[in-house]
mmCIF file of C-alpha atoms and ligand atoms in Angstrom:
data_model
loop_
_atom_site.group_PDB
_atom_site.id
_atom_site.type_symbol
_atom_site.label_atom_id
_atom_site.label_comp_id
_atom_site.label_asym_id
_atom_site.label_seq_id
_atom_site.Cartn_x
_atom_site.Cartn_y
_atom_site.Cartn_z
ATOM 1 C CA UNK A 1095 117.071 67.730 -0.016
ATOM 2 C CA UNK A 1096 115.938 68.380 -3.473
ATOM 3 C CA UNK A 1097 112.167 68.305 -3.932
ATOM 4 C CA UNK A 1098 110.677 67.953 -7.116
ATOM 5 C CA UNK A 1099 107.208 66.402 -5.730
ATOM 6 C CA UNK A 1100 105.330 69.745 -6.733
ATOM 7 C CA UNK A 1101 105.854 73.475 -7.333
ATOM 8 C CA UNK A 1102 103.894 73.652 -4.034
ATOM 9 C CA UNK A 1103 106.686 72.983 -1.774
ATOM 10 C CA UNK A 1104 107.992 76.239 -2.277
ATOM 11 C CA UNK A 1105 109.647 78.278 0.881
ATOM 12 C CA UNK A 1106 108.602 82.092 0.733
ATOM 13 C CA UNK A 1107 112.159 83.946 0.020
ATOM 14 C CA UNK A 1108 113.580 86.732 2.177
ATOM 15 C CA UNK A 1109 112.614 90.274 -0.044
ATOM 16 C CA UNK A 1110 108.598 87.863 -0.043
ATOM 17 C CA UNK A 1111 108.840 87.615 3.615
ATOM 18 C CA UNK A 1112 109.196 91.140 3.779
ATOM 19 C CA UNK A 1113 106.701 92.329 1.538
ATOM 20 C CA UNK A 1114 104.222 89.992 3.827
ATOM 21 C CA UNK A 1115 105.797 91.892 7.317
ATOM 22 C CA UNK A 1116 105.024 95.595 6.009
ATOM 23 C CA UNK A 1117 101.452 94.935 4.011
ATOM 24 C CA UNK A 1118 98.458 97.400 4.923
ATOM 25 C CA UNK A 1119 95.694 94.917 6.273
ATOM 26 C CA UNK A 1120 92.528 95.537 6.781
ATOM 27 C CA UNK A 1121 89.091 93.034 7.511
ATOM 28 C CA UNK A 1122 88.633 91.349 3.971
ATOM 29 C CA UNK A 1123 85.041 90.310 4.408
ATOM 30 C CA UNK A 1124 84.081 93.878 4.720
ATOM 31 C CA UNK A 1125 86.027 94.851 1.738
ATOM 32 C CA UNK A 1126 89.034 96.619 3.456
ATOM 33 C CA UNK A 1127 91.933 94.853 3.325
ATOM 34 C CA UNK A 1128 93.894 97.635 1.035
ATOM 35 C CA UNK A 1129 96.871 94.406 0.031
ATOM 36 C CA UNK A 1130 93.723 92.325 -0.685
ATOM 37 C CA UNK A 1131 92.254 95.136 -2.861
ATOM 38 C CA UNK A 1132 95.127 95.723 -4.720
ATOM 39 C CA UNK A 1133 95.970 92.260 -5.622
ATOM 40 C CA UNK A 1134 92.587 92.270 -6.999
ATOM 41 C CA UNK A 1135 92.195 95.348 -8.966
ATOM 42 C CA UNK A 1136 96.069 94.078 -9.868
ATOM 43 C CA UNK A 1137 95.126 90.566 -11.523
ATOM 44 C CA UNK A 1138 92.059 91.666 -13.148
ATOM 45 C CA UNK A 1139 93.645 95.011 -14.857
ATOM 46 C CA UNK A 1140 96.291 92.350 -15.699
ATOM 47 C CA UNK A 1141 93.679 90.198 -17.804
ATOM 48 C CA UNK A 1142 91.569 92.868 -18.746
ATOM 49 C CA UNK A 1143 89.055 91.567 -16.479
ATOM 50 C CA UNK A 1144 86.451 93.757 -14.407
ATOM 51 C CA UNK A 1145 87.038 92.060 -11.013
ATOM 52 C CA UNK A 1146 89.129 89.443 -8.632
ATOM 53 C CA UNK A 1147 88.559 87.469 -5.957
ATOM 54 C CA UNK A 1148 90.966 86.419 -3.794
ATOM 55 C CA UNK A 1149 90.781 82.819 -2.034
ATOM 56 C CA UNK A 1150 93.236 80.386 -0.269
ATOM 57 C CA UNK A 1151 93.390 77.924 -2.846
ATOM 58 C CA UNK A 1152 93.009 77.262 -6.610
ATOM 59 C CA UNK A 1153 90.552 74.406 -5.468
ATOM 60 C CA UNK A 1154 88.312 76.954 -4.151
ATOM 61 C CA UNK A 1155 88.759 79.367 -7.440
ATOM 62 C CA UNK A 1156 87.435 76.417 -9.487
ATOM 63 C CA UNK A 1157 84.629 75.341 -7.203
ATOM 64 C CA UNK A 1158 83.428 78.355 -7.014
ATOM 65 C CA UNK A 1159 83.223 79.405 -10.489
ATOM 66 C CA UNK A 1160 81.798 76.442 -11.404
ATOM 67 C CA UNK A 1161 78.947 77.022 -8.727
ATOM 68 C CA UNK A 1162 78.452 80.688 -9.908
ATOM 69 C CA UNK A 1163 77.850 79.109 -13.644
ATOM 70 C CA UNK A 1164 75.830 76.807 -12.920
ATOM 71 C CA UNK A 1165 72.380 75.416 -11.533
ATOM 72 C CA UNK A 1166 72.381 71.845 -9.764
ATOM 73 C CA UNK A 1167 71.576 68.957 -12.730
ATOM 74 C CA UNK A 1168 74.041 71.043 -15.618
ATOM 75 C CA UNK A 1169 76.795 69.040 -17.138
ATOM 76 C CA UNK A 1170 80.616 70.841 -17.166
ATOM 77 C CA UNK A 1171 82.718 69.507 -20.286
ATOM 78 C CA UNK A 1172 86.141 68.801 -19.519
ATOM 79 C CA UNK A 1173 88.975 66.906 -20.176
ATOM 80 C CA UNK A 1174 89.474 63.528 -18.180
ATOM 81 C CA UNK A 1175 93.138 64.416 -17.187
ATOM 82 C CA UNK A 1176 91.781 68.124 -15.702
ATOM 83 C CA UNK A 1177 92.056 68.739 -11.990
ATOM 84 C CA UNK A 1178 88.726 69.705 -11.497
ATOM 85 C CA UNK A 1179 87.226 66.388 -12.018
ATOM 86 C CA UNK A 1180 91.164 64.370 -10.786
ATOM 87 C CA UNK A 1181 91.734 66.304 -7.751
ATOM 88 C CA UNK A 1182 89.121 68.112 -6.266
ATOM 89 C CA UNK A 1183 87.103 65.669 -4.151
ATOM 90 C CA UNK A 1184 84.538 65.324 -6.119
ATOM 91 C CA UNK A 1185 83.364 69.088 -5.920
ATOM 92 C CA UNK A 1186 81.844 69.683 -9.050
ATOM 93 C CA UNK A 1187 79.298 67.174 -7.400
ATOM 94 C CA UNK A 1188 79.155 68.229 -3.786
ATOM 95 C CA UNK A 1189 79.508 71.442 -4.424
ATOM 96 C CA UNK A 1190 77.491 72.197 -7.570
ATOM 97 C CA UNK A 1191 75.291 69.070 -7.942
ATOM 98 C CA UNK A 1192 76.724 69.189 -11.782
ATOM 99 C CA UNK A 1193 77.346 66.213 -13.409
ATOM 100 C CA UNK A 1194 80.832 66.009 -15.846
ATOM 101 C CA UNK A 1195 81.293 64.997 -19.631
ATOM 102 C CA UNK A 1196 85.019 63.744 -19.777
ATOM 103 C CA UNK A 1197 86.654 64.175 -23.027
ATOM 104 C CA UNK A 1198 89.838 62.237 -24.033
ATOM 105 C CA UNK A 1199 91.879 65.222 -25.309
ATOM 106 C CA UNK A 1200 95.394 65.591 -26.856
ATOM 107 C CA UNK A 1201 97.302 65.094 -23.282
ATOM 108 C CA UNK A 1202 94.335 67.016 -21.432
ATOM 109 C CA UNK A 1203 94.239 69.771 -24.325
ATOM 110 C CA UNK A 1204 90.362 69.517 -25.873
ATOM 111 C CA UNK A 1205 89.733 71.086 -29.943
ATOM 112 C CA UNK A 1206 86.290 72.798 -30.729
ATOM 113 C CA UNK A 1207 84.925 69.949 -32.324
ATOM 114 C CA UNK A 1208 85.382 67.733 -29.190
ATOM 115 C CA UNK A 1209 83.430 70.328 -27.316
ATOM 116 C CA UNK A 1210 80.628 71.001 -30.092
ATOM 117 C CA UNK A 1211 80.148 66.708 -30.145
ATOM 118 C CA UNK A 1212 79.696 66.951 -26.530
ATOM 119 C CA UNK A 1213 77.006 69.260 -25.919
ATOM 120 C CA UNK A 1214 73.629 67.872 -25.617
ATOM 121 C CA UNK A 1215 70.379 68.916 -27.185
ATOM 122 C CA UNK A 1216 68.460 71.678 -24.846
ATOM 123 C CA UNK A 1217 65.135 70.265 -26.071
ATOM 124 C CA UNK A 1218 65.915 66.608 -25.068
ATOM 125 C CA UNK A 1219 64.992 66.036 -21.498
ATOM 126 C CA UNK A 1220 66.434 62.926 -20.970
ATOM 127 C CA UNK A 1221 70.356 64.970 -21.095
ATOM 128 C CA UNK A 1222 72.042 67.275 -18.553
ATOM 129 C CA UNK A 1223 72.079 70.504 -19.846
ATOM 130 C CA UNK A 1224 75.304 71.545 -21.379
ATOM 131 C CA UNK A 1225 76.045 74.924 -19.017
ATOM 132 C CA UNK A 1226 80.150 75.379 -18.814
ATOM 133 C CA UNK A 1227 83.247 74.205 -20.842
ATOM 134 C CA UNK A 1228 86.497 73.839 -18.247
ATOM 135 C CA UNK A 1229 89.769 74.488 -20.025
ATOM 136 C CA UNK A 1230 93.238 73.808 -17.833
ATOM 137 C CA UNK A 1231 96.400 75.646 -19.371
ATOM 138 C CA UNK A 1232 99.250 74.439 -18.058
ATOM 139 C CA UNK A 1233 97.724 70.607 -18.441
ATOM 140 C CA UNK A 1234 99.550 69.183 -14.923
ATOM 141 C CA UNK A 1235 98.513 65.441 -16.041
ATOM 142 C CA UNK A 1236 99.309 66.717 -19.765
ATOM 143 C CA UNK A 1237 103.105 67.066 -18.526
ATOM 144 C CA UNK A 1238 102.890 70.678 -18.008
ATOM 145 C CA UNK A 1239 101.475 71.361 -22.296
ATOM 146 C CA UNK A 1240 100.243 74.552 -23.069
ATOM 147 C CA UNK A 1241 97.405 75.439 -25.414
ATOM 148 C CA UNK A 1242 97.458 77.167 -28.783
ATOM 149 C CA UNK A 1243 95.831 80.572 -28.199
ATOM 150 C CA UNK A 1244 93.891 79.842 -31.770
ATOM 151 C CA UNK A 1245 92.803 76.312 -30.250
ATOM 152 C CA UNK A 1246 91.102 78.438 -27.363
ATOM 153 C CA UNK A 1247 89.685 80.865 -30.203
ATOM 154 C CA UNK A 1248 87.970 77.767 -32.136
ATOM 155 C CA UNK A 1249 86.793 76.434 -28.538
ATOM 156 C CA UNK A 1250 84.966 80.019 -27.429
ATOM 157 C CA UNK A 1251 83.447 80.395 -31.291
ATOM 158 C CA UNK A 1252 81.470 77.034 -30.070
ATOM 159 C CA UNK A 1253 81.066 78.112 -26.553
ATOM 160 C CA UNK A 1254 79.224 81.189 -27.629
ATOM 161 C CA UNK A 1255 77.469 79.929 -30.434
ATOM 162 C CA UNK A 1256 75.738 77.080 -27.780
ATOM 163 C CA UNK A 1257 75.338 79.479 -25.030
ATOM 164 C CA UNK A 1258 78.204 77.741 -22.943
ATOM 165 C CA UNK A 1259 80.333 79.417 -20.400
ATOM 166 C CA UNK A 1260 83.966 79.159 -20.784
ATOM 167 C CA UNK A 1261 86.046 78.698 -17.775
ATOM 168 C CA UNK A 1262 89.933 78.566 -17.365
ATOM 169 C CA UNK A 1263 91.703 76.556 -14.596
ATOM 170 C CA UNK A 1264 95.210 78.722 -14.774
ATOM 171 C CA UNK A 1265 96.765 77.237 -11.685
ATOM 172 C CA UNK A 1266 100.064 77.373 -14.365
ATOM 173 C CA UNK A 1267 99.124 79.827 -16.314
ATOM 174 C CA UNK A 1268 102.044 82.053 -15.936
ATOM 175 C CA UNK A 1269 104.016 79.181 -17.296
ATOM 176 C CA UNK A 1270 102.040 78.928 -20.868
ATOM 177 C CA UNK A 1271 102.406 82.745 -20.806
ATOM 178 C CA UNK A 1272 106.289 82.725 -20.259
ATOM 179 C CA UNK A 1273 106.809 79.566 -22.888
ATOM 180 C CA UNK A 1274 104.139 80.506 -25.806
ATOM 181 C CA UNK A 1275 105.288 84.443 -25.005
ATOM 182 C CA UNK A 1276 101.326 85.052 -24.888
ATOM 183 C CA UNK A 1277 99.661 87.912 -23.239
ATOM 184 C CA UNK A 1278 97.239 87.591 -19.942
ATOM 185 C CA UNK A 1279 95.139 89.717 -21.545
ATOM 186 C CA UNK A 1280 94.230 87.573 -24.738
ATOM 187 C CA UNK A 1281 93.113 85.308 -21.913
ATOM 188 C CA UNK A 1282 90.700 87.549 -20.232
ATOM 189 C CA UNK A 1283 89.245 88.597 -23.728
ATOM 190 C CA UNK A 1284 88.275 84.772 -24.474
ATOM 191 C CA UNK A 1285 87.195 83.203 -20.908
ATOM 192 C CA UNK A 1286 84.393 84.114 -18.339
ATOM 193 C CA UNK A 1287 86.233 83.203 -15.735
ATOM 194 C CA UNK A 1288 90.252 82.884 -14.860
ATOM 195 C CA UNK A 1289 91.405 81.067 -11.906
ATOM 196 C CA UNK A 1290 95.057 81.326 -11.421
ATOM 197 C CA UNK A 1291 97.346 80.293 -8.437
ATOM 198 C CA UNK A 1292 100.038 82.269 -6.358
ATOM 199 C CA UNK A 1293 101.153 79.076 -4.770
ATOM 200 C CA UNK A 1294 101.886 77.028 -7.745
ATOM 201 C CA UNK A 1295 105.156 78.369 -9.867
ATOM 202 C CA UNK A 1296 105.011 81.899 -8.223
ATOM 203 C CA UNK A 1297 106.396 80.350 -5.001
ATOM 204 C CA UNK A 1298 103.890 82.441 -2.531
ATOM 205 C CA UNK A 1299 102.625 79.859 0.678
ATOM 206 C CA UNK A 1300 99.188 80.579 0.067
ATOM 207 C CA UNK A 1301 96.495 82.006 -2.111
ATOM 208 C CA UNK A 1302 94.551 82.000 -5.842
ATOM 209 C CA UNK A 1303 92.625 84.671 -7.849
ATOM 210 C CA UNK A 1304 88.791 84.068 -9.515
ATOM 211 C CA UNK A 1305 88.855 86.692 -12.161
ATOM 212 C CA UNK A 1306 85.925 87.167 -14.486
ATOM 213 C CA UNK A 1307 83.138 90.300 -14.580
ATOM 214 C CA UNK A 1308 81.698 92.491 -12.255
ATOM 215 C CA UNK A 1309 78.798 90.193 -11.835
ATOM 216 C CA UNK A 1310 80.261 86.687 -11.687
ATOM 217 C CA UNK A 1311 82.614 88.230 -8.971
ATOM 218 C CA UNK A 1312 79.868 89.328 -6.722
ATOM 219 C CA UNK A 1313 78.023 86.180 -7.313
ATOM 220 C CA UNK A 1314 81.429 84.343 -6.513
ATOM 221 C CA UNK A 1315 82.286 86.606 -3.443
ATOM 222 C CA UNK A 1316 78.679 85.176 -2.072
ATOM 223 C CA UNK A 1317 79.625 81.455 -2.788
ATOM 224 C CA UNK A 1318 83.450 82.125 -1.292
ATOM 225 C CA UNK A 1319 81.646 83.690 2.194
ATOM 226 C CA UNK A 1320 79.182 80.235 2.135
ATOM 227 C CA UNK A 1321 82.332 77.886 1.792
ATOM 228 C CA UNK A 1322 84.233 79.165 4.789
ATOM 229 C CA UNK A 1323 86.595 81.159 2.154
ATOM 230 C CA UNK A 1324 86.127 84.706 4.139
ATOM 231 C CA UNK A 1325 89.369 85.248 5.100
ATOM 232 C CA UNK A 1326 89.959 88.793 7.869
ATOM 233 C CA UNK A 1327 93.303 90.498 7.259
ATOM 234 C CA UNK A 1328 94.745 87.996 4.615
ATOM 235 C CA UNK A 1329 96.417 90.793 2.877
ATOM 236 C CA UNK A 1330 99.683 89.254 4.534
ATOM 237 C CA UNK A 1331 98.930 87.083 1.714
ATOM 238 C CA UNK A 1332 98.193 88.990 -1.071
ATOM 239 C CA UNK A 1333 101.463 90.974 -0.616
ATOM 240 C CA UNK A 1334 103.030 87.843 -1.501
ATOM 241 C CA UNK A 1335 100.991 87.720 -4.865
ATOM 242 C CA UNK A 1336 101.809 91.513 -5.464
ATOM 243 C CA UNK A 1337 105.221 90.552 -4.355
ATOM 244 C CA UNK A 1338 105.272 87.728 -6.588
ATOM 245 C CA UNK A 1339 103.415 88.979 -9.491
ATOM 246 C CA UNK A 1340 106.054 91.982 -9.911
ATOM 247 C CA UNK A 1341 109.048 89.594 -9.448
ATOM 248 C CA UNK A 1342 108.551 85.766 -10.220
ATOM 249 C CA UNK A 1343 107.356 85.745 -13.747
ATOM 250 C CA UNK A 1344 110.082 86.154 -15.903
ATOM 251 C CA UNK A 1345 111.804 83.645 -14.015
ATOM 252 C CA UNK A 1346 109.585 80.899 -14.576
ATOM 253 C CA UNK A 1347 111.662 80.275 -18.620
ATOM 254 C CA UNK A 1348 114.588 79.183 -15.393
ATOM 255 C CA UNK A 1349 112.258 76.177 -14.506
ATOM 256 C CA UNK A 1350 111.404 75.045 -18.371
ATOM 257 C CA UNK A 1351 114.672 75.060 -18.978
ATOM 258 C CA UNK A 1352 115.727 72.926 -15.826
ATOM 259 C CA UNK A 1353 112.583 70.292 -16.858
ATOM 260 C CA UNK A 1354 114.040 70.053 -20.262
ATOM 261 C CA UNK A 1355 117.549 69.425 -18.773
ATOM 262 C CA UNK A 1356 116.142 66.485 -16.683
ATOM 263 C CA UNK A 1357 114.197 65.474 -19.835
ATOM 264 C CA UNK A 1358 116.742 65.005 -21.795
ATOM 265 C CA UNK A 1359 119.216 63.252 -18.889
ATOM 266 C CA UNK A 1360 116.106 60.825 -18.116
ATOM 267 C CA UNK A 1361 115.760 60.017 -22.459
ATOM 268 C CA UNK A 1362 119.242 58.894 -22.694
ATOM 269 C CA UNK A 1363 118.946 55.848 -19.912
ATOM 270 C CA UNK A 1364 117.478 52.272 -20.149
ATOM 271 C CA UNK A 1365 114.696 52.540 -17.677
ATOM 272 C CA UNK A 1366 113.197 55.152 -19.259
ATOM 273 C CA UNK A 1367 110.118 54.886 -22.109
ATOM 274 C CA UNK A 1368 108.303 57.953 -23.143
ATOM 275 C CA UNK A 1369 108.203 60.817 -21.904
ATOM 276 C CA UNK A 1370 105.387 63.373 -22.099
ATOM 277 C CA UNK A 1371 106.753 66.087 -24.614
ATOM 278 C CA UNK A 1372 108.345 69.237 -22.280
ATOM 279 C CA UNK A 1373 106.560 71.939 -22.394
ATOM 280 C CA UNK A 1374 106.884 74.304 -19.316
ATOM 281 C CA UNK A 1375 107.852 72.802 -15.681
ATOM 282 C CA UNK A 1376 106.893 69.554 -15.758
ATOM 283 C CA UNK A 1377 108.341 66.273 -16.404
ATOM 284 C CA UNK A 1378 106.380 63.484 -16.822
ATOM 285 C CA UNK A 1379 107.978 59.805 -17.493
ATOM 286 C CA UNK A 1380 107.227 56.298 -18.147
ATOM 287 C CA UNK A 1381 109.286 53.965 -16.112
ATOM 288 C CA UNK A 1382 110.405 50.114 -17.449
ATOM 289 C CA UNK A 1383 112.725 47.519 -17.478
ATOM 290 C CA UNK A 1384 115.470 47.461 -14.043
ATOM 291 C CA UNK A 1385 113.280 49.778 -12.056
ATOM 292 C CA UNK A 1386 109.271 50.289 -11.363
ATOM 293 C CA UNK A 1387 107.958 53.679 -10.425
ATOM 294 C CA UNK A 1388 108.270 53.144 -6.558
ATOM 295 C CA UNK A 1389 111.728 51.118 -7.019
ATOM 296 C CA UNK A 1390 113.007 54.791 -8.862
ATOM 297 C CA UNK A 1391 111.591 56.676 -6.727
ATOM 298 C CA UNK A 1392 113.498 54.830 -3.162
ATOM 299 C CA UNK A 1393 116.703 54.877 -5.449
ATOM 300 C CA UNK A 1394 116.389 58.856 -6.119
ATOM 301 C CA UNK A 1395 115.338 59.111 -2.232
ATOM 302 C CA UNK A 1396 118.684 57.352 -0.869
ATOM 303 C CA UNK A 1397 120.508 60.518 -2.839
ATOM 304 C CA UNK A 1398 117.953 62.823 -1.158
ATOM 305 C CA UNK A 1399 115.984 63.896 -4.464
ATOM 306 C CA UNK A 1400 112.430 63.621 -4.001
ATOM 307 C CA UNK A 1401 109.795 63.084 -6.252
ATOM 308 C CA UNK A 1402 106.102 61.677 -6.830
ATOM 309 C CA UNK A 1403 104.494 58.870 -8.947
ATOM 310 C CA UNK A 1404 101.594 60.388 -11.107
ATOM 311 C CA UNK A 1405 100.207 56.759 -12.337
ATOM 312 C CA UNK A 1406 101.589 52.444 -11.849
ATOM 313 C CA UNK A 1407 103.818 53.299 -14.864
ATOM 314 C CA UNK A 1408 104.888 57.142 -14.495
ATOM 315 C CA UNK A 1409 107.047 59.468 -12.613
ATOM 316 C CA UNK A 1410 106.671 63.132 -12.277
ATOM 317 C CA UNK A 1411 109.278 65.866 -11.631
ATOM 318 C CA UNK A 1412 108.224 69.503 -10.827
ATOM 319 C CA UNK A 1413 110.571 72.268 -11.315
ATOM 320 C CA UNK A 1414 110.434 75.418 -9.296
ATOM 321 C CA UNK A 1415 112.007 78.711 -7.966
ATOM 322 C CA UNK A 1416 113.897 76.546 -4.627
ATOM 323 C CA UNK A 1417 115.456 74.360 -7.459
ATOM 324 C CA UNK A 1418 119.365 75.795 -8.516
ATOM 325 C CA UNK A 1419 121.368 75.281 -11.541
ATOM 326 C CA UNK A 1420 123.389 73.574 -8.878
ATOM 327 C CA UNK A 1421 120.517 70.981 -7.913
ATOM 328 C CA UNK A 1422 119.612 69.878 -11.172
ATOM 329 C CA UNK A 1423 122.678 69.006 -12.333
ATOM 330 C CA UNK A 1424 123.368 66.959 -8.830
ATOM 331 C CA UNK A 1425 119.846 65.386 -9.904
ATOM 332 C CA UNK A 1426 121.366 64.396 -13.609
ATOM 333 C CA UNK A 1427 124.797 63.153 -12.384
ATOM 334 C CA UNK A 1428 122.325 60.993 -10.531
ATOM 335 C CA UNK A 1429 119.956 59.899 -13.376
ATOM 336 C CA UNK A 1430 123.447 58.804 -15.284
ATOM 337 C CA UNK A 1431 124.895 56.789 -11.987
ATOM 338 C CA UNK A 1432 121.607 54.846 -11.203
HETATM 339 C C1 PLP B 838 97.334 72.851 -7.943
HETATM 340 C C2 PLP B 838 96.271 72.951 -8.947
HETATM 341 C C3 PLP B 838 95.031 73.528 -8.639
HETATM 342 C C4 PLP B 838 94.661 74.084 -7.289
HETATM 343 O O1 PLP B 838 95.189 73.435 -6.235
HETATM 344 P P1 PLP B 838 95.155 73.941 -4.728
HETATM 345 O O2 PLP B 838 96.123 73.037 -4.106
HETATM 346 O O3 PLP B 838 93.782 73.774 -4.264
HETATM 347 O O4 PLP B 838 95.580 75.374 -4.707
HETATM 348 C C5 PLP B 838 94.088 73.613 -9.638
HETATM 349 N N1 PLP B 838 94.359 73.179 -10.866
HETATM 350 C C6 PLP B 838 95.536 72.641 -11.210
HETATM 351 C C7 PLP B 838 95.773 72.212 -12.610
HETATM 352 C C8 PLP B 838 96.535 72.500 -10.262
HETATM 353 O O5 PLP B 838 97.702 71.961 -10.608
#
């Protein structure tokens, strides 16, 4: 079976499995789990950041900095395509009682001026107040697109001039790292909080980081404990996220060049349209003509390739660490034969 549904689907690896079977554990909601601690101190010195929070999903990570940002009636300014308003329930809502100001961006990626036209006027009770700007870098509905770093810049100039926060969702952050060869810590110098996943390209089965300040990260650790996010000796865990923080990065350039290999396979046939410029990962397609998203998608499953629609017209294709050289060329012989 070759699954490209998500970088999710991931199996942990042997040396990972290890790493899990000899961590140091310790009760996390007291504050001793030493794997726990590590991968904390770890991610934040990593961004530059004071403090980290570790949690069991990057749904979680977002919910909760959004909670610690804002007060119930603010407005969060994000793209339309972003996963915090797609994917997640509903929790800026449930969770935050925060309404959300979609912007159409350039495949999910918002400019300054976007932002500065969305913020309302303070003094005009009728509006929401503008509290937090949500950024997502990798854009998963964007096809896996990264962000210029002097985009961001542009974005925080407004953010601080309006008295915004700035939030990152960085479930594939490692991937705009690896393909724009940009440094984690230029990250922590221009967002309040970081949310990045272990799950996601770093192939570990479970777990995210909330990075951000001293502060915010006590505040969050509060709103983790409320949402049943206290986890006891989960630094079996986080010695996967050491584990695959030391070894899985680098690797990641592997999977952007597999996605651009598909890309290119998928360009030269007749039942494919556009397709959304490859970036990192992530291949996202518009199907016409002999076959319809779900028609593709049974024809790819009878040669035991898996994959997900993202939309009626489109197909997505996720690359990751269980897919071989070997795989994705059996997945392009197939493209050509269908
Ligand atoms: C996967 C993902 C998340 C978090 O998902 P969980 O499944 O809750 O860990 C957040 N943002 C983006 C962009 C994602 O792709």
């Amino acid at each position: 079976m070759i699954d490209f549904r998500s970088d999710t689907v991931t199996q942990p690896t042997e040396a990972m499995l290890q790493a899990m079977l000899s961590a140091k554990v310790g009760d996390d909601v007291f504050g001793e789990d030493p794997t726990i601690n590590q991968l904390e101190q770890m991610t934040a010195e990593m961004f530059g950041l004071e403090a980290g929070l570790f949690c069991p999903s990057g749904t979680m990570t977002n919910q909760i900095a959004i909670k610690a940002h804002t007060q119930p009636g603010d407005e969060v300014i994000c793209d339309e395509l972003s996963h915090i308003y797609q994917y997640e329930g509903g929790g800026v809502a449930v969770n935050s009682a925060c309404s959300v100001r979609l912007l159409h961006g350039n495949n999910g990626r918002l400019t300054a001026d976007m932002v500065k036209n969305a913020i309302n006027n303070p003094e005009d009770v009728h509006k929401p107040i503008s509290r937090l700007v949500s950024l997502e870098n990798t854009v998963n509905k964007g096809g896996g697109c990264c962000y210029e770093l002097a985009d961001i810049e542009d974005i925080k100039t407004v953010c601080l001039s309006y008295n915004l926060g700035l939030h990152l969702d960085g479930a594939r952050l490692f991937n705009a790292l690896v393909y724009k060869q940009q440094k984690a810590s230029d990250y922590g110098q221009l967002f309040d909080s970081i949310s990045i996943c272990l799950s996601k390209g770093l192939g570990t089965p479970v777990g995210s980081v909330l990075l951000g300040n001293k502060a915010f990260i006590k505040k969050s650790r509060r709103i983790r404990k409320v949402m049943g996010g206290g986890m006891r000796q989960a630094g079996i865990l986080a010695a996967a996220g050491i584990y695959a923080l030391e070894n899985n990065i680098n690797r990641l350039a592997e999977d952007h060049l597999h996605a651009t290999q598909i890309a290119a396979a998928l360009a030269e046939t007749d039942y494919v349209g556009d397709i959304l410029p490859v970036e990192t990962n992530i291949v996202i397609a518009t199907i016409k003509g002999r076959f319809t998203p779900t028609t593709f998608i049974e024809a790819m499953a009878k040669h035991n390739i898996k994959l997900f629609s993202v939309s009626s017209t489109q197909i997505r294709l996720v690359l990751h660490l269980n897919i071989t050289k070997e795989m994705v060329e059996t997945t392009i012989d197939t493209i050509k034969k269908l």
